[in-house]
């Protein structure tokens, strides 16, 4: 694909995972199955939250929002991947690539902020139970979600606008299954110093700071749990945050794995495979983690399917 050094390019090539024809039906079936399970599982969490008044608490309000974001997050990349596999055509237009990158950054940022807010919610519930209902009122919960959307949207808009300023040369093959920010910057033949600077600063501020908040919240939670005298009380307190702790660990560990694999030499394929973990597998597992380890969700699911308490 010979193009001049010009920002007005028309398309990119998403190389994906494998060009072997015999693997395409397997990859299509695999990702279609993962996608459908993700959509069904997260949609079920939203429906159960909406239909059961007992779940209308801050924790489940944030969980329902997380499920909605996970549906959108997965839908940003997987449908295009499925189309490319089915049609054996790996082209994505320049505009579609920028839009996909914008929504990907938006929803992964929302995931990050919502997990942080959920950690704060558990911190208030366990460390300050007497003030919990007063502080975590519906207005504050809605404000947390609104601020998360605004911050994620502004960050995504900034990154996308800066990519629009880049010039691209002849190497327009993206060694990934979606338009990932770092891969786009690496393809540019113009100066990317500002893009790199903004990307790293955003990582420190918008990922590092929330992660520090999560770690602080759970350090205080564990300290409070150790102070509970009865074993039953400790178990009850820990069970309320165990699911969220597992989801947080999964999210940040897979994200770290992608970051490390992208910095390694000859890492294009390994980075794409690692990205599957946090773009597909993590959103798919979240509903199962919450439903299998949460008594309230189990009871609500039973009522939802049976139609009676």
Coordinates of C-alpha atoms in Angstrom, one line a residue:
X1 CA 0.0 0.0 0.0
X2 CA 2.0 2.9 -1.3
X3 CA 0.8 6.2 0.0
X4 CA 2.6 9.6 0.4
X5 CA 3.4 11.2 3.7
X6 CA -0.1 12.7 4.2
X7 CA -2.6 12.8 7.0
X8 CA -5.4 12.3 4.5
X9 CA -5.1 8.6 4.2
X10 CA -8.1 6.5 3.6
X11 CA -7.6 3.2 5.4
X12 CA -5.5 0.9 7.6
X13 CA -5.1 -2.8 7.7
X14 CA -5.8 -4.7 11.0
X15 CA -3.6 -7.7 10.9
X16 CA -5.4 -9.5 13.7
X17 CA -4.2 -12.9 14.9
X18 CA -3.5 -15.2 12.1
X19 CA -3.7 -15.3 8.3
X20 CA -4.1 -19.1 8.1
X21 CA -7.4 -19.9 6.4
X22 CA -8.0 -23.1 8.4
X23 CA -7.9 -21.1 11.6
X24 CA -10.5 -18.5 10.6
X25 CA -13.6 -20.5 11.4
X26 CA -12.2 -21.4 14.8
X27 CA -11.4 -17.8 15.6
X28 CA -14.8 -16.6 14.4
X29 CA -16.6 -19.1 16.5
X30 CA -14.4 -18.4 19.5
X31 CA -14.9 -14.6 19.5
X32 CA -18.5 -14.8 18.6
X33 CA -19.1 -17.1 21.6
X34 CA -17.1 -14.9 23.9
X35 CA -19.0 -11.8 22.7
X36 CA -22.4 -13.3 23.1
X37 CA -21.6 -14.6 26.6
X38 CA -20.3 -11.1 27.5
X39 CA -23.4 -9.3 26.2
X40 CA -25.8 -11.8 27.8
X41 CA -24.0 -11.9 31.2
X42 CA -23.7 -8.1 31.6
X43 CA -27.2 -7.5 30.3
X44 CA -28.6 -9.9 32.8
X45 CA -26.9 -8.0 35.6
X46 CA -28.5 -4.8 34.4
X47 CA -32.0 -6.4 34.1
X48 CA -31.7 -8.0 37.6
X49 CA -30.7 -4.6 39.1
X50 CA -33.6 -2.8 37.4
X51 CA -36.2 -5.4 38.4
X52 CA -35.2 -6.0 42.0
X53 CA -35.7 -3.1 44.4
X54 CA -33.5 -4.9 47.1
X55 CA -30.5 -4.2 44.8
X56 CA -31.1 -0.5 44.5
X57 CA -28.1 0.3 46.6
X58 CA -24.8 2.2 45.7
X59 CA -22.8 -1.0 45.2
X60 CA -25.2 -2.5 42.7
X61 CA -25.9 0.8 41.1
X62 CA -22.2 1.0 40.2
X63 CA -22.2 -2.6 39.2
X64 CA -25.0 -2.0 36.7
X65 CA -23.1 0.9 35.3
X66 CA -20.0 -1.2 35.0
X67 CA -21.9 -3.9 33.2
X68 CA -23.3 -1.3 30.7
X69 CA -19.8 0.0 30.1
X70 CA -18.4 -3.5 29.6
X71 CA -21.1 -4.2 26.9
X72 CA -20.1 -1.0 25.1
X73 CA -16.4 -1.7 25.7
X74 CA -16.5 -5.1 24.1
X75 CA -18.8 -3.9 21.3
X76 CA -16.2 -1.3 20.3
X77 CA -13.8 -4.0 19.0
X78 CA -15.3 -7.5 18.6
X79 CA -18.0 -6.8 16.0
X80 CA -15.4 -5.3 13.6
X81 CA -13.1 -8.3 14.3
X82 CA -15.9 -10.7 13.5
X83 CA -16.7 -8.9 10.2
X84 CA -13.0 -8.9 9.2
X85 CA -12.7 -12.7 9.9
X86 CA -15.9 -13.5 8.1
X87 CA -15.2 -11.4 5.0
X88 CA -11.5 -12.1 5.0
X89 CA -11.0 -8.4 4.5
X90 CA -8.9 -6.6 7.2
X91 CA -9.4 -3.0 6.0
X92 CA -10.7 -0.3 8.4
X93 CA -11.2 3.2 7.1
X94 CA -9.3 6.1 8.7
X95 CA -12.5 7.6 10.2
X96 CA -13.7 4.3 11.6
X97 CA -10.2 3.7 13.1
X98 CA -10.3 7.1 14.8
X99 CA -13.8 6.5 16.1
X100 CA -12.9 3.0 17.3
X101 CA -9.9 4.4 19.2
X102 CA -12.0 7.2 20.7
X103 CA -14.6 4.8 22.1
X104 CA -12.1 2.3 23.2
X105 CA -10.2 4.9 25.3
X106 CA -13.6 6.2 26.6
X107 CA -14.9 2.9 27.8
X108 CA -11.6 1.6 29.3
X109 CA -11.3 4.9 31.1
X110 CA -14.8 4.4 32.5
X111 CA -14.0 0.9 33.6
X112 CA -11.0 2.3 35.5
X113 CA -13.0 5.1 37.2
X114 CA -16.0 2.9 38.1
X115 CA -13.8 0.3 39.7
X116 CA -12.1 3.0 41.7
X117 CA -15.5 4.4 42.8
X118 CA -16.7 0.9 43.7
X119 CA -13.5 0.5 45.9
X120 CA -14.4 3.8 47.7
X121 CA -18.0 2.5 48.2
X122 CA -16.7 -0.7 49.9
X123 CA -14.3 1.4 52.0
X124 CA -17.2 3.6 53.2
X125 CA -19.4 0.5 53.9
X126 CA -16.8 -1.4 55.9
X127 CA -14.7 1.4 57.5
X128 CA -17.5 3.9 58.2
X129 CA -20.8 1.9 58.3
X130 CA -22.6 4.4 60.5
X131 CA -22.1 7.2 58.0
X132 CA -22.4 5.1 54.9
X133 CA -26.1 5.7 53.9
X134 CA -25.7 9.4 54.6
X135 CA -22.5 9.9 52.6
X136 CA -23.2 7.5 49.7
X137 CA -26.6 9.0 48.9
X138 CA -28.1 8.7 45.4
X139 CA -27.1 12.2 44.4
X140 CA -23.4 11.5 45.2
X141 CA -23.5 8.2 43.4
X142 CA -24.9 9.8 40.3
X143 CA -22.3 12.5 40.5
X144 CA -19.5 9.9 40.7
X145 CA -20.8 8.3 37.5
X146 CA -21.3 11.6 35.7
X147 CA -17.7 12.8 36.6
X148 CA -16.3 9.5 35.4
X149 CA -18.1 9.9 32.0
X150 CA -16.9 13.5 31.7
X151 CA -13.2 12.8 32.6
X152 CA -13.1 9.7 30.3
X153 CA -14.8 11.6 27.4
X154 CA -12.3 14.6 27.7
X155 CA -9.3 12.3 27.9
X156 CA -10.5 10.2 24.9
X157 CA -11.2 13.4 22.9
X158 CA -7.8 14.8 23.7
X159 CA -6.0 11.6 22.6
X160 CA -8.0 11.3 19.4
X161 CA -7.5 14.9 18.4
X162 CA -3.8 14.6 18.9
X163 CA -3.7 11.5 16.7
X164 CA -5.6 13.5 14.0
X165 CA -2.6 15.8 13.9
X166 CA -0.2 13.0 12.9
X167 CA 1.0 12.2 9.5
X168 CA 1.2 8.6 8.3
X169 CA 3.5 7.2 5.7
X170 CA 3.5 3.9 3.8
X171 CA 3.4 1.5 6.7
X172 CA -0.3 1.4 7.5
X173 CA -0.5 -2.1 8.8
X174 CA -1.7 -2.2 12.5
X175 CA -0.4 -5.4 14.1
X176 CA -3.5 -5.7 16.2
X177 CA -7.2 -6.6 15.9
X178 CA -8.3 -3.0 16.7
X179 CA -7.0 0.6 16.4
X180 CA -5.0 0.8 19.6
X181 CA -3.6 4.2 20.6
X182 CA 0.0 3.1 21.0
X183 CA 0.1 1.2 17.8
X184 CA -1.3 4.3 15.9
X185 CA 1.3 6.5 17.3
X186 CA 4.1 4.1 16.4
X187 CA 2.8 4.1 12.8
X188 CA 3.1 7.9 12.4
X189 CA 6.1 9.3 10.5
X190 CA 5.7 12.8 12.0
X191 CA 7.0 13.9 15.4
X192 CA 5.1 12.0 18.2
X193 CA 6.8 13.6 21.2
X194 CA 3.7 15.4 22.3
X195 CA 1.5 12.3 21.8
X196 CA 3.9 10.2 23.9
X197 CA 4.1 12.9 26.6
X198 CA 0.3 13.2 26.8
X199 CA -0.2 9.4 26.8
X200 CA 2.3 8.8 29.6
X201 CA 1.1 11.7 31.7
X202 CA -2.5 10.4 31.2
X203 CA -1.4 7.0 32.3
X204 CA 0.1 8.3 35.5
X205 CA -2.8 10.6 36.3
X206 CA -5.8 8.7 35.1
X207 CA -4.5 5.1 35.8
X208 CA -1.9 5.6 38.5
X209 CA -4.0 7.8 40.8
X210 CA -7.1 5.6 40.7
X211 CA -5.0 2.5 41.3
X212 CA -3.4 4.3 44.3
X213 CA -7.0 5.0 45.5
X214 CA -8.0 1.4 45.1
X215 CA -4.9 0.2 47.0
X216 CA -5.4 2.7 49.8
X217 CA -9.1 1.8 50.1
X218 CA -8.4 -1.9 50.4
X219 CA -5.5 -1.4 52.8
X220 CA -8.0 0.4 55.1
X221 CA -10.6 -2.3 54.5
X222 CA -8.2 -5.1 55.4
X223 CA -7.1 -3.2 58.5
X224 CA -10.7 -2.8 59.6
X225 CA -11.5 -6.5 58.9
X226 CA -8.5 -7.5 61.1
X227 CA -10.0 -5.4 63.9
X228 CA -13.3 -7.4 63.9
X229 CA -13.3 -9.8 66.8
X230 CA -15.7 -12.6 65.5
X231 CA -14.8 -14.9 62.6
X232 CA -18.3 -14.6 61.3
X233 CA -18.0 -10.9 61.2
X234 CA -14.7 -11.0 59.4
X235 CA -16.2 -13.4 56.8
X236 CA -19.2 -11.2 56.2
X237 CA -17.2 -8.1 55.9
X238 CA -14.7 -9.7 53.5
X239 CA -17.4 -11.4 51.4
X240 CA -18.9 -7.9 50.5
X241 CA -15.7 -6.8 48.8
X242 CA -14.2 -10.1 47.6
X243 CA -15.9 -10.1 44.2
X244 CA -14.8 -6.5 43.5
X245 CA -11.3 -7.2 44.7
X246 CA -11.1 -10.1 42.2
X247 CA -12.4 -8.0 39.3
X248 CA -10.0 -5.1 40.1
X249 CA -7.1 -7.6 40.2
X250 CA -8.1 -9.1 36.9
X251 CA -8.5 -5.7 35.3
X252 CA -5.2 -4.2 36.4
X253 CA -3.2 -7.4 36.0
X254 CA -4.3 -8.0 32.4
X255 CA -3.7 -4.3 31.7
X256 CA -0.2 -4.6 33.1
X257 CA 0.4 -7.7 31.0
X258 CA -0.6 -5.8 27.8
X259 CA 1.7 -2.9 28.7
X260 CA 4.7 -5.2 29.4
X261 CA 4.1 -7.3 26.2
X262 CA 3.8 -4.1 24.1
X263 CA 7.2 -2.9 25.3
X264 CA 8.9 -6.2 24.6
X265 CA 10.8 -6.7 21.3
X266 CA 8.9 -8.6 18.6
X267 CA 5.8 -8.3 20.6
X268 CA 3.0 -7.5 18.1
X269 CA 1.4 -10.9 18.3
X270 CA 1.8 -11.4 22.0
X271 CA 0.4 -7.9 22.6
X272 CA -2.7 -8.7 20.5
X273 CA -3.2 -11.9 22.4
X274 CA -2.8 -10.2 25.8
X275 CA -5.3 -7.5 24.8
X276 CA -7.9 -10.2 24.4
X277 CA -7.7 -10.7 28.2
X278 CA -8.9 -7.2 29.1
X279 CA -11.0 -6.4 26.0
X280 CA -13.0 -9.7 26.0
X281 CA -12.2 -12.1 28.8
X282 CA -12.4 -9.6 31.7
X283 CA -15.8 -8.1 30.7
X284 CA -17.1 -11.6 30.2
X285 CA -15.9 -12.9 33.6
X286 CA -17.2 -9.9 35.6
X287 CA -20.9 -11.0 35.7
X288 CA -19.9 -14.5 36.7
X289 CA -17.6 -13.3 39.4
X290 CA -20.3 -11.1 41.0
X291 CA -23.1 -13.6 40.6
X292 CA -21.2 -16.7 41.9
X293 CA -19.7 -14.9 44.9
X294 CA -22.6 -12.7 45.9
X295 CA -25.6 -13.9 47.8
X296 CA -27.8 -10.9 46.9
X297 CA -27.2 -11.4 43.2
X298 CA -27.8 -15.2 43.4
X299 CA -31.2 -14.6 45.1
X300 CA -32.1 -11.8 42.7
X301 CA -31.3 -14.1 39.7
X302 CA -33.5 -16.9 41.2
X303 CA -36.4 -14.5 41.6
X304 CA -35.8 -13.1 38.1
X305 CA -35.9 -16.5 36.4
X306 CA -38.7 -18.0 38.5
X307 CA -40.8 -14.9 38.5
X308 CA -41.5 -15.0 42.3
X309 CA -39.6 -14.7 45.6

